[in-house]
Amino acid sequence: MKYMLLLYAAPDKEPQYGTPEFDEMMAAFAATSEAYEKDGVLVGGEGLQDIETATSLRIKSGKVEIMDGPFAETREHLGGYYVLDVADLEAALKYAEMIPVAHFGTIEVRPLLVFDQES
């Protein structure tokens, strides 16, 4: 089953770029990705640029509305994701524990919908 692991963190809680703590976090991300690849569960994943680069779109009453920034205002920002193919939620949660953001943010684990095109 495929799960998306969404990585959320408050910018003021993250290690700052250029610090030894930031370098440790990045090394932990590299180790996590390497473990996922070695175990054969990694489907994909990337970090996201800052929320200032986001653009949101919606259609209301037939008119397209485009807004700068994310749709919702939150303290924690979506900063990246992994997609894993694992046996079950228990396995997905075990892999989520490996993500460095779990120490200062939140990892949301959600199964991907499977649309059965055959039925």
Coordinates of N, CA and C in Angstrom, one line a residue:
M1 N 0.8 -1.2 0.0 CA 0.0 0.0 0.0 C 0.9 1.2 0.0
K2 N 0.5 2.2 -0.7 CA 1.3 3.5 -0.8 C 0.8 4.5 0.2
Y3 N 1.7 5.1 0.9 CA 1.4 6.2 1.9 C 2.2 7.4 1.5
M4 N 1.6 8.6 1.7 CA 2.3 9.8 1.6 C 2.6 10.3 3.0
L5 N 3.9 10.6 3.3 CA 4.3 11.2 4.5 C 4.6 12.7 4.3
L6 N 3.7 13.5 4.9 CA 3.8 14.9 4.7 C 4.6 15.5 5.9
L7 N 5.6 16.3 5.6 CA 6.5 16.9 6.6 C 6.1 18.3 6.9
Y8 N 5.7 18.6 8.1 CA 5.3 19.9 8.6 C 6.2 20.4 9.7
A9 N 6.6 21.6 9.7 CA 7.4 22.2 10.8 C 7.2 23.7 10.8
A10 N 7.3 24.2 12.0 CA 7.3 25.7 12.2 C 8.7 26.2 11.9
P11 N 8.8 27.2 11.1 CA 10.1 27.7 10.7 C 11.0 28.1 11.9
D12 N 10.4 28.6 13.0 CA 11.1 29.0 14.2 C 11.6 27.8 15.0
K13 N 11.2 26.6 14.7 CA 11.6 25.4 15.4 C 12.7 24.6 14.6
E14 N 12.9 24.9 13.3 CA 13.8 24.2 12.5 C 15.2 24.7 12.8
P15 N 16.2 23.8 12.6 CA 17.6 24.2 12.7 C 17.9 25.3 11.5
Q16 N 18.6 26.3 11.8 CA 18.9 27.3 10.9 C 20.0 26.9 9.9
Y17 N 19.8 27.3 8.7 CA 20.8 27.0 7.6 C 22.2 27.6 8.0
G18 N 23.2 26.8 7.8 CA 24.6 27.2 8.1 C 25.0 26.8 9.5
T19 N 24.2 26.2 10.3 CA 24.6 25.8 11.6 C 24.9 24.3 11.6
P20 N 25.7 23.9 12.6 CA 26.0 22.4 12.7 C 24.7 21.6 12.9
E21 N 23.7 22.1 13.5 CA 22.4 21.4 13.7 C 21.7 21.2 12.3
F22 N 21.8 22.2 11.5 CA 21.2 22.1 10.1 C 22.0 21.0 9.3
D23 N 23.3 21.0 9.4 CA 24.1 20.0 8.7 C 23.7 18.6 9.2
E24 N 23.5 18.5 10.6 CA 23.1 17.2 11.1 C 21.8 16.7 10.6
M25 N 20.8 17.7 10.5 CA 19.5 17.3 10.0 C 19.6 16.9 8.6
M26 N 20.4 17.6 7.7 CA 20.5 17.2 6.3 C 21.2 15.8 6.2
A27 N 22.1 15.5 7.0 CA 22.8 14.2 7.0 C 21.8 13.1 7.4
A28 N 20.9 13.5 8.4 CA 19.8 12.5 8.8 C 18.8 12.3 7.7
F29 N 18.5 13.4 6.9 CA 17.6 13.2 5.8 C 18.2 12.3 4.7
A30 N 19.5 12.5 4.5 CA 20.2 11.6 3.5 C 20.2 10.2 3.9
A31 N 20.4 10.0 5.2 CA 20.4 8.6 5.7 C 19.0 8.0 5.7
T32 N 18.0 8.8 5.9 CA 16.6 8.3 5.8 C 16.3 7.9 4.4
S33 N 16.6 8.7 3.5 CA 16.3 8.4 2.0 C 17.1 7.2 1.6
E34 N 18.4 7.1 2.0 CA 19.2 5.9 1.7 C 18.6 4.6 2.3
A35 N 18.1 4.7 3.5 CA 17.4 3.5 4.1 C 16.2 3.1 3.4
Y36 N 15.4 4.1 3.0 CA 14.2 3.9 2.2 C 14.5 3.2 0.9
E37 N 15.5 3.7 0.2 CA 15.9 3.1 -1.1 C 16.5 1.7 -0.9
K38 N 17.3 1.5 0.2 CA 17.9 0.2 0.4 C 16.8 -0.8 0.7
D39 N 15.7 -0.4 1.5 CA 14.6 -1.3 1.8 C 13.6 -1.5 0.7
G40 N 13.8 -0.7 -0.4 CA 12.9 -0.8 -1.6 C 11.5 -0.3 -1.4
V41 N 11.3 0.7 -0.5 CA 10.0 1.2 -0.2 C 9.8 2.6 -0.8
L42 N 10.9 3.3 -1.2 CA 10.8 4.7 -1.7 C 10.2 4.7 -3.1
V43 N 9.0 5.4 -3.2 CA 8.4 5.7 -4.5 C 8.9 7.1 -5.0
G44 N 9.0 8.1 -4.0 CA 9.5 9.4 -4.4 C 9.4 10.3 -3.2
G45 N 9.9 11.5 -3.4 CA 9.9 12.5 -2.3 C 10.8 13.7 -2.7
E46 N 10.4 14.8 -2.1 CA 11.2 16.0 -2.3 C 10.9 17.0 -1.2
G47 N 11.8 17.9 -1.1 CA 11.5 19.1 -0.2 C 10.8 20.1 -1.1
L48 N 10.1 21.0 -0.4 CA 9.4 22.1 -1.1 C 10.1 23.5 -0.8
Q49 N 10.0 24.4 -1.7 CA 10.5 25.7 -1.5 C 9.6 26.4 -0.4
D50 N 10.1 27.5 0.1 CA 9.3 28.2 1.2 C 7.9 28.6 0.7
I51 N 7.0 28.8 1.7 CA 5.6 29.1 1.4 C 5.5 30.4 0.6
E52 N 6.5 31.3 0.7 CA 6.4 32.6 0.0 C 6.4 32.3 -1.5
T53 N 6.8 31.1 -2.0 CA 6.8 30.8 -3.4 C 5.5 30.1 -3.9
A54 N 4.6 29.9 -2.9 CA 3.4 29.1 -3.2 C 2.4 30.0 -3.9
T55 N 1.6 29.4 -4.8 CA 0.4 30.1 -5.5 C -0.7 29.1 -5.3
S56 N -1.9 29.7 -4.9 CA -3.1 28.9 -4.7 C -4.1 29.3 -5.8
L57 N -4.9 28.3 -6.2 CA -5.9 28.5 -7.2 C -7.2 27.9 -6.8
R58 N -8.3 28.6 -7.0 CA -9.6 28.0 -6.8 C -10.6 28.6 -7.8
I59 N -11.6 27.9 -8.1 CA -12.7 28.4 -9.0 C -13.9 28.6 -8.2
K60 N -14.4 29.8 -8.1 CA -15.6 30.2 -7.4 C -16.6 30.8 -8.3
S61 N -17.8 30.3 -8.4 CA -18.9 30.8 -9.3 C -18.4 30.9 -10.7
G62 N -17.6 30.0 -11.1 CA -17.1 29.9 -12.5 C -15.9 30.8 -12.8
K63 N -15.4 31.6 -11.8 CA -14.3 32.5 -12.0 C -13.0 31.9 -11.3
V64 N -11.9 32.0 -12.0 CA -10.6 31.5 -11.4 C -10.1 32.6 -10.5
E65 N -9.7 32.2 -9.3 CA -9.1 33.1 -8.3 C -7.7 32.5 -8.0
I66 N -6.7 33.4 -8.2 CA -5.3 33.0 -7.9 C -4.8 33.9 -6.8
M67 N -4.2 33.2 -5.8 CA -3.7 33.9 -4.6 C -2.2 33.6 -4.4
D68 N -1.5 34.6 -3.9 CA -0.1 34.3 -3.5 C -0.1 33.5 -2.2
G69 N 0.8 32.6 -2.0 CA 0.9 31.9 -0.8 C 0.0 30.7 -0.7
P70 N 0.1 30.0 0.5 CA -0.7 28.8 0.7 C -2.2 29.2 1.0
F71 N -3.1 28.3 0.9 CA -4.5 28.5 1.1 C -4.8 28.8 2.6
A72 N -4.2 28.0 3.5 CA -4.4 28.1 4.9 C -3.3 28.7 5.6
E73 N -3.6 29.5 6.6 CA -2.5 30.1 7.5 C -2.3 29.1 8.7
T74 N -1.1 28.6 8.9 CA -0.8 27.7 10.0 C 0.5 28.0 10.5
R75 N 0.8 27.6 11.8 CA 2.1 27.8 12.3 C 3.1 26.8 11.7
E76 N 2.7 25.6 11.4 CA 3.6 24.6 10.8 C 3.3 24.7 9.2
H77 N 4.4 24.6 8.5 CA 4.3 24.7 7.0 C 4.7 23.4 6.4
L78 N 4.0 23.0 5.3 CA 4.4 21.8 4.6 C 5.7 22.1 3.9
G79 N 6.7 21.3 4.2 CA 8.0 21.5 3.7 C 8.6 20.4 2.8
G80 N 7.8 19.3 2.7 CA 8.3 18.2 1.9 C 7.4 17.0 2.1
Y81 N 7.8 16.0 1.3 CA 7.0 14.7 1.4 C 7.8 13.5 1.0
Y82 N 7.4 12.4 1.4 CA 7.9 11.1 0.9 C 6.7 10.3 0.5
V83 N 6.8 9.5 -0.6 CA 5.7 8.5 -0.9 C 6.4 7.1 -0.8
L84 N 5.9 6.3 0.1 CA 6.4 5.0 0.4 C 5.4 3.9 0.0
D85 N 5.9 2.8 -0.5 CA 5.1 1.6 -0.7 C 5.5 0.5 0.3
V86 N 4.6 0.4 1.3 CA 4.8 -0.5 2.4 C 3.6 -1.4 2.6
A87 N 3.8 -2.4 3.5 CA 2.7 -3.4 3.8 C 1.5 -2.8 4.4
D88 N 1.7 -1.9 5.4 CA 0.5 -1.4 6.1 C 0.9 -0.1 6.9
L89 N -0.1 0.4 7.6 CA 0.1 1.7 8.4 C 1.2 1.5 9.4
E90 N 1.3 0.4 10.1 CA 2.3 0.2 11.1 C 3.7 0.3 10.5
A91 N 3.9 -0.2 9.3 CA 5.2 -0.1 8.6 C 5.4 1.4 8.2
A92 N 4.4 2.1 7.7 CA 4.5 3.5 7.3 C 4.9 4.3 8.5
L93 N 4.3 4.1 9.7 CA 4.6 4.8 10.9 C 6.0 4.6 11.3
K94 N 6.5 3.3 11.2 CA 7.9 3.0 11.6 C 8.9 3.8 10.7
Y95 N 8.6 3.9 9.4 CA 9.4 4.7 8.5 C 9.3 6.2 8.8
A96 N 8.1 6.6 9.2 CA 8.0 8.0 9.5 C 8.8 8.5 10.7
E97 N 9.0 7.5 11.7 CA 9.8 7.8 12.8 C 11.3 8.2 12.4
M98 N 11.7 7.8 11.3 CA 13.1 8.0 10.8 C 13.3 9.4 10.3
I99 N 12.2 10.2 10.0 CA 12.3 11.5 9.4 C 12.7 12.5 10.5
P100 N 13.8 13.3 10.2 CA 14.3 14.2 11.2 C 13.3 15.3 11.7
V101 N 12.3 15.6 10.8 CA 11.3 16.6 11.2 C 10.5 16.2 12.3
A102 N 10.3 14.9 12.5 CA 9.5 14.4 13.6 C 10.0 14.9 15.0
H103 N 11.2 15.3 15.1 CA 11.8 15.8 16.4 C 11.4 17.2 16.7
F104 N 10.9 18.0 15.7 CA 10.6 19.4 15.9 C 9.3 19.8 15.2
G105 N 8.7 18.9 14.5 CA 7.5 19.2 13.7 C 6.5 18.0 13.7
T106 N 5.8 17.8 12.6 CA 4.8 16.8 12.5 C 4.9 16.0 11.2
I107 N 4.8 14.7 11.3 CA 4.7 13.9 10.1 C 3.3 13.4 9.9
E108 N 2.6 13.8 8.9 CA 1.3 13.3 8.6 C 1.4 12.1 7.7
V109 N 0.8 11.0 8.1 CA 0.9 9.8 7.3 C -0.5 9.5 6.8
R110 N -0.6 9.5 5.4 CA -1.9 9.2 4.8 C -1.8 8.2 3.7
P111 N -2.7 7.3 3.6 CA -2.7 6.3 2.5 C -3.2 7.0 1.3
L112 N -2.6 6.6 0.1 CA -3.1 7.2 -1.2 C -4.3 6.4 -1.6
L113 N -5.2 7.1 -2.2 CA -6.4 6.5 -2.8 C -6.0 5.6 -3.9
V114 N -6.7 4.5 -4.0 CA -6.5 3.6 -5.2 C -7.8 3.6 -5.9
F115 N -7.8 4.1 -7.1 CA -9.0 4.1 -8.0 C -8.9 2.9 -8.8
D116 N -9.9 2.0 -8.6 CA -9.9 0.8 -9.4 C -10.6 1.0 -10.8
Q117 N -9.7 1.1 -11.8 CA -10.2 1.4 -13.1 C -10.9 0.2 -13.8
E118 N -10.7 -1.0 -13.2 CA -11.2 -2.2 -13.8 C -12.7 -2.4 -13.5
S119 N -13.2 -1.9 -12.4 CA -14.6 -2.2 -12.0 C -15.6 -1.2 -12.4

